[in-house]
Tab-separated table of C-alpha atoms and ligand atoms in Angstrom:
chain	number	residue	atom	x	y	z
A	22	MET	CA	122.668	54.038	60.191
A	23	SER	CA	119.768	55.897	61.665
A	24	THR	CA	117.152	57.604	59.579
A	25	ASN	CA	117.909	61.217	58.858
A	26	LEU	CA	115.174	63.242	60.541
A	27	SER	CA	116.722	66.598	59.937
A	28	ALA	CA	114.780	69.338	58.212
A	29	PRO	CA	115.468	70.264	54.574
A	30	ASP	CA	117.434	73.283	55.740
A	31	GLY	CA	119.727	70.980	57.653
A	32	ASN	CA	118.591	72.140	61.080
A	33	GLU	CA	118.754	69.031	63.278
A	34	ASN	CA	116.489	70.428	65.954
A	35	THR	CA	113.463	70.890	63.754
A	36	SER	CA	111.771	73.255	66.020
A	37	GLN	CA	108.698	72.474	67.914
A	38	VAL	CA	106.259	75.399	67.711
A	39	ILE	CA	104.048	76.141	70.706
A	40	ARG	CA	101.245	78.654	70.227
A	41	ILE	CA	100.175	80.819	73.138
A	42	GLY	CA	96.702	82.363	73.125
A	43	THR	CA	95.984	85.767	74.625
A	44	ARG	CA	93.303	88.438	74.723
A	45	LYS	CA	94.088	91.547	72.698
A	46	SER	CA	94.154	94.141	75.481
A	47	GLN	CA	97.510	95.728	76.276
A	48	LEU	CA	97.477	94.234	79.783
A	49	ALA	CA	96.746	90.745	78.441
A	50	ARG	CA	99.579	91.125	75.909
A	51	ILE	CA	102.025	92.227	78.595
A	52	GLN	CA	101.021	89.311	80.818
A	53	THR	CA	101.323	86.817	77.991
A	54	ASP	CA	104.680	88.225	76.870
A	55	SER	CA	106.053	87.842	80.402
A	56	VAL	CA	105.076	84.172	80.514
A	57	ALA	CA	106.383	83.606	76.967
A	58	GLU	CA	109.725	85.158	77.998
A	59	LYS	CA	110.019	82.784	80.951
A	60	LEU	CA	109.226	79.803	78.737
A	61	LYS	CA	111.774	80.893	76.105
A	62	GLN	CA	114.484	81.033	78.745
A	63	LEU	CA	113.551	77.632	80.115
A	64	TYR	CA	113.138	76.003	76.694
A	65	PRO	CA	115.423	77.826	74.228
A	66	GLU	CA	115.012	75.077	71.641
A	67	VAL	CA	111.255	75.633	71.368
A	68	THR	CA	109.637	78.356	69.260
A	69	PHE	CA	106.803	80.177	71.015
A	70	GLU	CA	104.253	82.103	68.962
A	71	ILE	CA	101.610	84.421	70.373
A	72	VAL	CA	98.082	84.417	68.943
A	73	ALA	CA	95.833	87.314	70.086
A	74	MET	CA	92.032	87.277	70.007
A	75	SER	CA	89.024	89.242	71.283
A	76	THR	CA	86.653	87.817	73.876
A	77	VAL	CA	83.037	88.570	74.839
A	78	GLY	CA	84.316	90.531	77.835
A	79	ASP	CA	86.369	92.755	75.530
A	80	LYS	CA	83.465	93.365	73.143
A	81	ILE	CA	80.643	94.173	75.578
A	82	LEU	CA	81.818	97.392	77.164
A	83	ASP	CA	78.525	99.056	77.997
A	84	LYS	CA	77.429	96.634	80.716
A	85	ALA	CA	78.774	96.004	84.207
A	86	LEU	CA	80.778	92.795	84.429
A	87	SER	CA	78.462	91.485	87.103
A	88	LYS	CA	75.448	91.980	84.816
A	89	ILE	CA	76.610	90.153	81.718
A	90	GLY	CA	76.004	86.969	83.649
A	91	GLU	CA	78.448	84.894	81.692
A	92	LYS	CA	81.033	83.225	83.855
A	93	SER	CA	83.620	82.562	81.192
A	94	LEU	CA	83.443	86.084	79.839
A	95	PHE	CA	87.122	86.450	79.107
A	96	THR	CA	87.952	82.825	78.553
A	97	LYS	CA	85.505	81.114	76.220
A	98	GLU	CA	86.930	82.142	72.840
A	99	LEU	CA	90.390	81.258	74.081
A	100	GLU	CA	89.187	77.851	75.234
A	101	ASN	CA	87.546	77.269	71.859
A	102	ALA	CA	90.891	77.983	70.206
A	103	LEU	CA	92.586	75.564	72.621
A	104	GLU	CA	90.028	72.900	71.803
A	105	ARG	CA	90.519	73.382	68.053
A	106	LYS	CA	94.294	73.197	68.663
A	107	GLU	CA	94.803	76.642	67.164
A	108	VAL	CA	96.701	77.368	70.361
A	109	ASP	CA	98.405	75.050	72.888
A	110	LEU	CA	98.207	77.162	75.996
A	111	VAL	CA	96.506	80.329	77.161
A	112	VAL	CA	97.683	82.912	79.679
A	113	HIS	CA	94.978	84.357	81.963
A	114	SER	CA	94.597	86.460	85.060
A	115	LEU	CA	93.617	83.713	87.485
A	116	LYS	CA	90.849	85.866	88.904
A	117	ASP	CA	89.042	85.770	85.545
A	118	LEU	CA	89.047	81.953	85.423
A	119	PRO	CA	85.854	80.324	86.732
A	120	THR	CA	86.284	77.970	89.694
A	121	SER	CA	84.884	75.137	87.553
A	122	LEU	CA	86.590	74.858	84.180
A	123	PRO	CA	84.812	73.150	81.281
A	124	PRO	CA	85.797	69.465	80.915
A	125	GLY	CA	89.006	68.946	78.985
A	126	PHE	CA	90.781	72.054	80.320
A	127	THR	CA	93.104	72.517	83.237
A	128	ILE	CA	95.212	75.160	84.921
A	129	ALA	CA	98.687	73.803	84.293
A	130	ALA	CA	100.607	76.612	85.998
A	131	VAL	CA	99.994	79.241	88.665
A	132	LEU	CA	102.814	81.798	88.736
A	133	LYS	CA	104.154	83.743	91.681
A	134	ARG	CA	101.582	86.223	92.947
A	135	GLU	CA	102.352	89.926	92.736
A	136	THR	CA	100.939	92.661	95.046
A	137	PRO	CA	97.384	91.375	95.523
A	138	TYR	CA	95.850	94.599	96.842
A	139	ASP	CA	93.606	97.125	95.158
A	140	ALA	CA	94.807	100.640	94.408
A	141	VAL	CA	93.232	104.074	94.212
A	142	VAL	CA	93.867	106.097	91.046
A	143	LEU	CA	92.859	109.729	91.516
A	144	HIS	CA	91.645	112.223	88.966
A	145	PRO	CA	94.683	114.540	88.568
A	146	LYS	CA	92.711	117.435	90.108
A	147	ASN	CA	92.504	115.462	93.390
A	148	ALA	CA	96.252	114.891	93.712
A	149	GLY	CA	97.296	114.581	97.330
A	150	LEU	CA	93.923	113.343	98.593
A	151	THR	CA	92.988	109.850	99.840
A	152	LEU	CA	89.658	108.020	100.014
A	153	ASP	CA	89.393	109.360	103.558
A	154	THR	CA	89.951	113.002	102.609
A	155	LEU	CA	87.979	113.135	99.319
A	156	PRO	CA	84.968	115.475	99.704
A	157	VAL	CA	81.552	114.101	100.649
A	158	GLY	CA	79.699	112.769	97.593
A	159	SER	CA	82.851	112.159	95.521
A	160	MET	CA	82.150	109.624	92.748
A	161	ILE	CA	84.349	106.499	92.727
A	162	GLY	CA	84.461	104.363	89.565
A	163	THR	CA	84.430	100.594	89.902
A	164	SER	CA	82.220	97.866	88.508
A	165	SER	CA	83.431	95.368	91.079
A	166	LEU	CA	80.650	94.610	93.578
A	167	ARG	CA	83.382	93.412	95.934
A	168	ARG	CA	85.205	96.738	95.905
A	169	ALA	CA	82.045	98.845	96.094
A	170	ALA	CA	80.588	96.890	99.037
A	171	GLN	CA	83.754	97.011	101.134
A	172	LEU	CA	84.486	100.657	100.402
A	173	LYS	CA	80.894	101.765	101.074
A	174	ARG	CA	81.222	100.082	104.439
A	175	ARG	CA	84.436	101.847	105.293
A	176	PHE	CA	84.031	105.224	103.499
A	177	SER	CA	80.369	106.113	103.842
A	178	HIS	CA	80.865	109.631	102.468
A	179	LEU	CA	81.686	108.356	98.948
A	180	GLU	CA	79.420	107.419	96.004
A	181	PHE	CA	80.051	104.577	93.578
A	182	LYS	CA	79.391	104.119	89.883
A	183	ASN	CA	80.295	101.521	87.256
A	184	VAL	CA	83.253	102.008	84.949
A	185	ARG	CA	84.046	99.438	82.287
A	186	GLY	CA	86.583	98.885	79.561
A	187	ASN	CA	90.203	97.843	79.603
A	188	LEU	CA	92.724	99.692	81.750
A	189	ASN	CA	93.613	102.198	79.028
A	190	THR	CA	89.936	103.065	78.514
A	191	ARG	CA	89.317	103.454	82.243
A	192	LEU	CA	92.222	105.789	82.847
A	193	LYS	CA	91.082	107.850	79.882
A	194	LYS	CA	87.530	108.022	81.246
A	195	LEU	CA	88.938	109.135	84.592
A	196	ASP	CA	91.323	111.788	83.272
A	197	GLU	CA	89.265	113.228	80.415
A	198	SER	CA	85.968	113.849	82.169
A	199	ASP	CA	84.673	115.057	85.502
A	200	GLU	CA	82.581	111.955	86.001
A	201	TYR	CA	84.820	110.256	88.565
A	202	SER	CA	86.950	111.600	91.405
A	203	ALA	CA	88.912	108.341	91.460
A	204	ILE	CA	88.767	104.764	90.201
A	205	ILE	CA	89.787	101.548	91.956
A	206	LEU	CA	91.947	99.015	90.128
A	207	ALA	CA	94.118	96.052	91.020
A	208	ALA	CA	97.623	97.320	91.839
A	209	ALA	CA	99.073	94.348	89.940
A	210	GLY	CA	97.522	95.410	86.633
A	211	LEU	CA	98.764	98.984	87.039
A	212	LEU	CA	102.272	97.785	87.902
A	213	ARG	CA	102.403	95.446	84.900
A	214	MET	CA	101.365	98.341	82.655
A	215	GLY	CA	104.164	100.480	84.079
A	216	TRP	CA	101.693	102.926	85.611
A	217	GLU	CA	102.910	102.772	89.208
A	218	ASN	CA	103.074	106.584	89.208
A	219	ARG	CA	99.252	106.621	88.991
A	220	ILE	CA	98.854	104.641	92.227
A	221	SER	CA	98.061	107.170	94.946
A	222	GLN	CA	97.042	104.705	97.622
A	223	ILE	CA	97.229	100.941	98.135
A	224	LEU	CA	94.195	99.700	100.029
A	225	ASP	CA	94.857	97.956	103.287
A	226	PRO	CA	93.098	94.573	103.770
A	227	GLU	CA	91.234	96.178	106.675
A	228	ASP	CA	89.593	98.500	104.136
A	229	CYS	CA	89.368	96.226	101.100
A	230	MET	CA	90.305	92.575	100.740
A	231	TYR	CA	91.138	91.257	97.276
A	232	ALA	CA	89.376	88.928	94.836
A	233	VAL	CA	90.053	85.204	94.636
A	234	GLY	CA	93.158	84.690	92.493
A	235	GLN	CA	93.895	88.423	92.133
A	236	ALA	CA	97.389	89.432	90.931
A	237	THR	CA	98.200	85.902	89.821
A	238	LEU	CA	98.842	84.709	86.274
A	239	ALA	CA	97.644	81.246	85.306
A	240	VAL	CA	98.305	79.122	82.244
A	241	GLU	CA	95.451	77.010	80.921
A	242	ALA	CA	96.015	73.961	78.720
A	243	ARG	CA	94.239	70.890	77.372
A	244	ALA	CA	93.954	68.399	80.221
A	245	GLY	CA	95.296	65.447	78.242
A	246	ASP	CA	98.311	67.265	76.842
A	247	ASP	CA	100.955	65.655	79.047
A	248	ASP	CA	103.987	67.202	77.316
A	249	ILE	CA	102.602	70.719	77.650
A	250	MET	CA	101.598	70.065	81.270
A	251	GLU	CA	105.100	68.871	82.051
A	252	MET	CA	106.614	71.897	80.325
A	253	LEU	CA	104.387	74.311	82.260
A	254	SER	CA	104.640	72.704	85.692
A	255	VAL	CA	108.033	74.331	86.355
A	256	LEU	CA	106.318	77.732	86.311
A	257	ASN	CA	104.306	76.866	89.436
A	258	ASP	CA	105.068	78.888	92.570
A	259	PRO	CA	104.234	76.509	95.463
A	260	GLU	CA	103.039	79.154	97.909
A	261	THR	CA	100.827	80.862	95.333
A	262	VAL	CA	99.452	77.515	94.140
A	263	LEU	CA	98.335	76.545	97.649
A	264	ARG	CA	96.908	79.973	98.482
A	265	CYS	CA	94.956	80.043	95.238
A	266	ILE	CA	93.657	76.478	95.630
A	267	ALA	CA	92.308	77.497	99.058
A	268	GLU	CA	90.784	80.731	97.703
A	269	ARG	CA	89.182	79.036	94.692
A	270	ALA	CA	87.783	76.195	96.821
A	271	PHE	CA	86.300	78.836	99.129
A	272	LEU	CA	84.615	80.671	96.246
A	273	ARG	CA	83.380	77.481	94.605
A	274	HIS	CA	81.865	76.173	97.836
A	275	LEU	CA	80.112	79.496	98.395
A	276	GLU	CA	78.866	79.314	94.817
A	277	GLY	CA	80.311	82.788	94.357
A	278	GLY	CA	81.503	84.187	91.049
A	279	CYS	CA	82.011	87.718	89.848
A	280	SER	CA	78.361	88.618	90.414
A	281	VAL	CA	78.594	88.525	94.236
A	282	PRO	CA	80.680	90.546	96.690
A	283	VAL	CA	83.186	87.960	97.964
A	284	ALA	CA	86.694	88.869	99.141
A	285	VAL	CA	89.680	86.996	100.547
A	286	HIS	CA	93.070	87.415	102.164
A	287	SER	CA	95.511	84.502	102.365
A	288	GLU	CA	98.961	84.010	103.830
A	289	ALA	CA	101.464	81.180	103.768
A	290	ARG	CA	103.804	81.537	106.733
A	291	GLY	CA	106.152	78.577	106.964
A	292	PRO	CA	104.058	75.453	107.484
A	293	GLN	CA	100.902	77.451	108.099
A	294	LEU	CA	98.341	78.489	105.464
A	295	SER	CA	95.737	80.954	106.646
A	296	LEU	CA	92.680	82.125	104.762
A	297	THR	CA	90.318	84.972	105.602
A	298	GLY	CA	87.124	85.135	103.579
A	299	ALA	CA	84.158	87.467	103.629
A	300	VAL	CA	80.845	88.067	101.909
A	301	TYR	CA	79.091	91.455	101.904
A	302	SER	CA	75.680	92.876	101.153
A	303	LEU	CA	75.790	95.171	98.090
A	304	ASP	CA	75.746	98.298	100.266
A	305	GLY	CA	78.356	96.871	102.619
A	306	SER	CA	76.096	97.087	105.677
A	307	ASP	CA	76.136	93.305	106.214
A	308	CYS	CA	79.345	91.315	106.390
A	309	VAL	CA	80.204	87.756	107.362
A	310	LYS	CA	83.964	87.310	107.773
A	311	GLU	CA	86.072	84.518	109.288
A	312	THR	CA	89.660	83.220	109.283
A	313	MET	CA	90.902	79.609	109.371
A	314	GLN	CA	94.307	77.906	109.230
A	315	THR	CA	95.779	74.619	108.083
A	316	SER	CA	99.226	72.992	107.889
A	317	ILE	CA	101.004	72.765	104.561
A	318	ASP	CA	104.397	71.831	103.151
A	319	THR	CA	105.571	74.136	100.348
A	320	SER	CA	108.676	72.116	99.541
A	321	LYS	CA	108.519	70.434	96.166
A	322	GLY	CA	107.436	66.856	96.663
A	323	GLU	CA	107.665	63.893	94.338
A	324	ASP	CA	104.266	62.315	94.769
A	325	GLU	CA	103.206	58.931	93.554
A	326	GLU	CA	102.366	58.675	89.871
A	327	VAL	CA	98.623	58.296	90.619
A	328	HIS	CA	98.569	61.806	92.064
A	329	ARG	CA	100.226	63.507	89.140
A	330	ASN	CA	96.998	64.263	87.305
A	331	ALA	CA	94.956	65.163	90.371
A	332	SER	CA	93.153	68.458	89.998
A	333	HIS	CA	92.273	70.864	92.813
A	334	VAL	CA	89.643	73.411	91.815
A	335	GLY	CA	90.955	73.168	88.264
A	336	VAL	CA	94.624	73.459	89.257
A	337	MET	CA	97.111	70.692	88.446
A	338	ALA	CA	100.414	71.020	90.307
A	339	PRO	CA	102.093	67.601	90.198
A	340	GLY	CA	105.334	68.861	91.748
A	341	LEU	CA	103.631	69.754	95.024
A	342	TRP	CA	102.738	67.320	97.794
A	343	MET	CA	99.247	65.927	97.318
A	344	ALA	CA	98.581	66.198	101.057
A	345	SER	CA	99.235	69.941	100.947
A	346	ARG	CA	97.030	70.474	97.902
A	347	ASP	CA	94.257	68.504	99.622
A	348	ALA	CA	94.715	70.518	102.834
A	349	ALA	CA	94.521	73.827	100.952
A	350	GLU	CA	91.334	72.779	99.179
A	351	ARG	CA	89.800	71.578	102.463
A	352	LEU	CA	90.679	74.894	104.098
A	353	GLY	CA	88.696	76.785	101.466
A	354	VAL	CA	85.713	74.423	101.726
A	355	ASP	CA	85.730	74.500	105.548
A	356	LEU	CA	85.921	78.290	105.638
A	357	ALA	CA	83.029	78.564	103.175
A	358	SER	CA	80.985	76.115	105.302
A	359	LEU	CA	81.681	78.198	108.387
A	360	LEU	CA	80.555	81.383	106.634
A	361	LEU	CA	77.420	79.667	105.351
A	362	GLN	CA	76.618	78.557	108.919
A	363	ARG	CA	77.044	82.139	110.065
A	364	GLY	CA	74.521	83.534	107.609
A	365	ALA	CA	76.522	84.049	104.396
A	366	LYS	CA	73.873	82.260	102.356
A	367	ASP	CA	71.200	84.894	103.039
A	368	VAL	CA	73.643	87.733	102.394
A	369	LEU	CA	74.664	86.228	99.042
A	370	THR	CA	71.137	85.342	97.944
A	371	LEU	CA	69.939	88.880	98.596
A	372	ALA	CA	72.994	90.428	96.904
A	373	ARG	CA	72.413	88.252	93.835
A	374	ARG	CA	68.715	89.129	93.713
A	375	LEU	CA	69.340	92.869	94.078
A	376	ASN	CA	72.096	92.846	91.481
A	377	ASP	CA	69.885	90.964	88.984
A	378	ALA	CA	67.088	93.491	89.543
A	379	ARG	CA	69.280	96.559	88.906
B	1	DPM	C1	87.167	90.308	88.007
B	1	DPM	C2	86.847	91.512	88.657
B	1	DPM	C3	87.518	92.521	87.948
B	1	DPM	C4	88.237	91.900	86.881
B	1	DPM	C5	85.963	91.639	89.872
B	1	DPM	C6	86.702	92.012	91.161
B	1	DPM	C7	87.465	93.983	88.247
B	1	DPM	C8	86.290	94.645	87.576
B	1	DPM	C9	86.233	96.121	87.776
B	1	DPM	C10	86.710	88.947	88.368
B	1	DPM	N1	87.977	90.558	86.932
B	1	DPM	O1	87.928	92.175	91.225
B	1	DPM	O2	86.021	92.146	92.209
B	1	DPM	O3	87.087	96.725	88.436
B	1	DPM	O4	85.295	96.705	87.243
B	1	DPM	C11	90.609	92.154	85.997
B	1	DPM	C12	91.737	92.990	86.262
B	1	DPM	C13	92.868	92.145	86.326
B	1	DPM	C14	92.414	90.852	86.092
B	1	DPM	C15	91.724	94.451	86.430
B	1	DPM	C16	91.433	94.948	87.830
B	1	DPM	C17	94.335	92.516	86.534
B	1	DPM	C18	94.887	92.157	87.891
B	1	DPM	C19	95.003	90.666	88.165
B	1	DPM	C20	89.137	92.540	85.841
B	1	DPM	N2	91.062	90.880	85.854
B	1	DPM	O5	90.941	94.205	88.700
B	1	DPM	O6	91.704	96.140	88.083
B	1	DPM	O7	95.692	89.921	87.442
B	1	DPM	O8	94.395	90.233	89.159
C-alpha cells in the first residue's frame, strides 16, 4: 500500500500555493489580477495568492522618472521579495523592466500586447479639441522624455511640463487644477483602468512612437525555478515575444533606458518582423530613425533541450523556435548599430547630459 500523503482534512490534492507579487497601485493590481485569473483557469488545482508592496517609484513622487536615475525603480523591492521566496512570480509592465535583469531573474512570460499607442487625455474644459487645435502655449503634462521630444517636434505650439504619480493621481491633477491642458498616457493603462471614455485622441505612430515593451505585461520569476517557468510559458504570445525581444535588444544596444528619448514601432506580418526605432534630442529638433526587417516563424516550435533555458534580453520563451528568437534579437542589435552609425550616439549623449543638468 502506498503512503498516505493526504492532508489532515482529507483533501488529496494538498494545494500548492503560488504567491504573486505586485505593486500597490490600482493599475498594477488590475494587471496582476488579470494574470492571476488566467493562471487560475489554466491551473484550477493551484491556489494563487497576491502579495502587494510599494516600490521606490511609488514612493518618490516629486521627481521626474528620468531624474531619479535608478533603472529598477519599480522592480527592485519585488525582486528582493522573489529572492527571499516571499513571492514566486511578479507581474510587471514590460516597459518598466530594465533590458538587463539582475542575475537570478528572468522574464518567464510575455503576454499578448494590447494597443501600444499613447493617448491624449484632455482637461474637461478642452473637450472636442486635439493636440493640433489646442491654443498656442497650452501646457501638456508628461514626464516621458520620449513623448515630450516627439510631440515638441510635431506640435511646436505646445508647452510641456512634468507630471508624476500613478494614473489616479495624474487624472486628478489634470481635472482639479488649471495647470495642464492635457496629459499624455499609454492607452493600454487607461483601457485597463476602464477609463476609455477619457481617451480623446490616440496618437498615430507618425506623431508619437511608443516605448520599448509598452502595453505588454510580463511575468518575472527566479531563473532556476523550472516548475514555475514551465507553468508560465503557456502565457507567452509568440508575436509579442518576438517583437519585444527585438525592441529590448534595440534599447539595450543603444544603452538607452528611461532617461533618454528612444521610441519604437514593431510589426509581425506573417513571416516578417519589422522594427522601426528612433532617438530624439530633448527638444525634438534632432531625430535619427530607421526601419529594418527580418524573417521569423511564430508557430510554436519544440526546440532541442539545450535551447530551453536560453535567454534573449532577459526573456525565456522555450516554446518558440530558437532561430526566431535569435533573429529578433539580431534585428534589434542591427537596427541600433545602424542608428549609432547615423549619429544616434551624439544625440543620446547630449540628451543625457542636458537631462542630468536640469
Ligand atoms: C516608463 C515610462 C513611463 C512609464 C517612459 C515612457 C511613462 C512616464 C510618464 C518607462 N514607464 O513611456 O516614455 O508618462 O511620465 C508606465 C505606464 C504603464 C507602464 C503608464 C504610462 C502602463 C502601460 C503599459 C510608466 N509603465 O505610460 O502612461 O503597460 O505599457
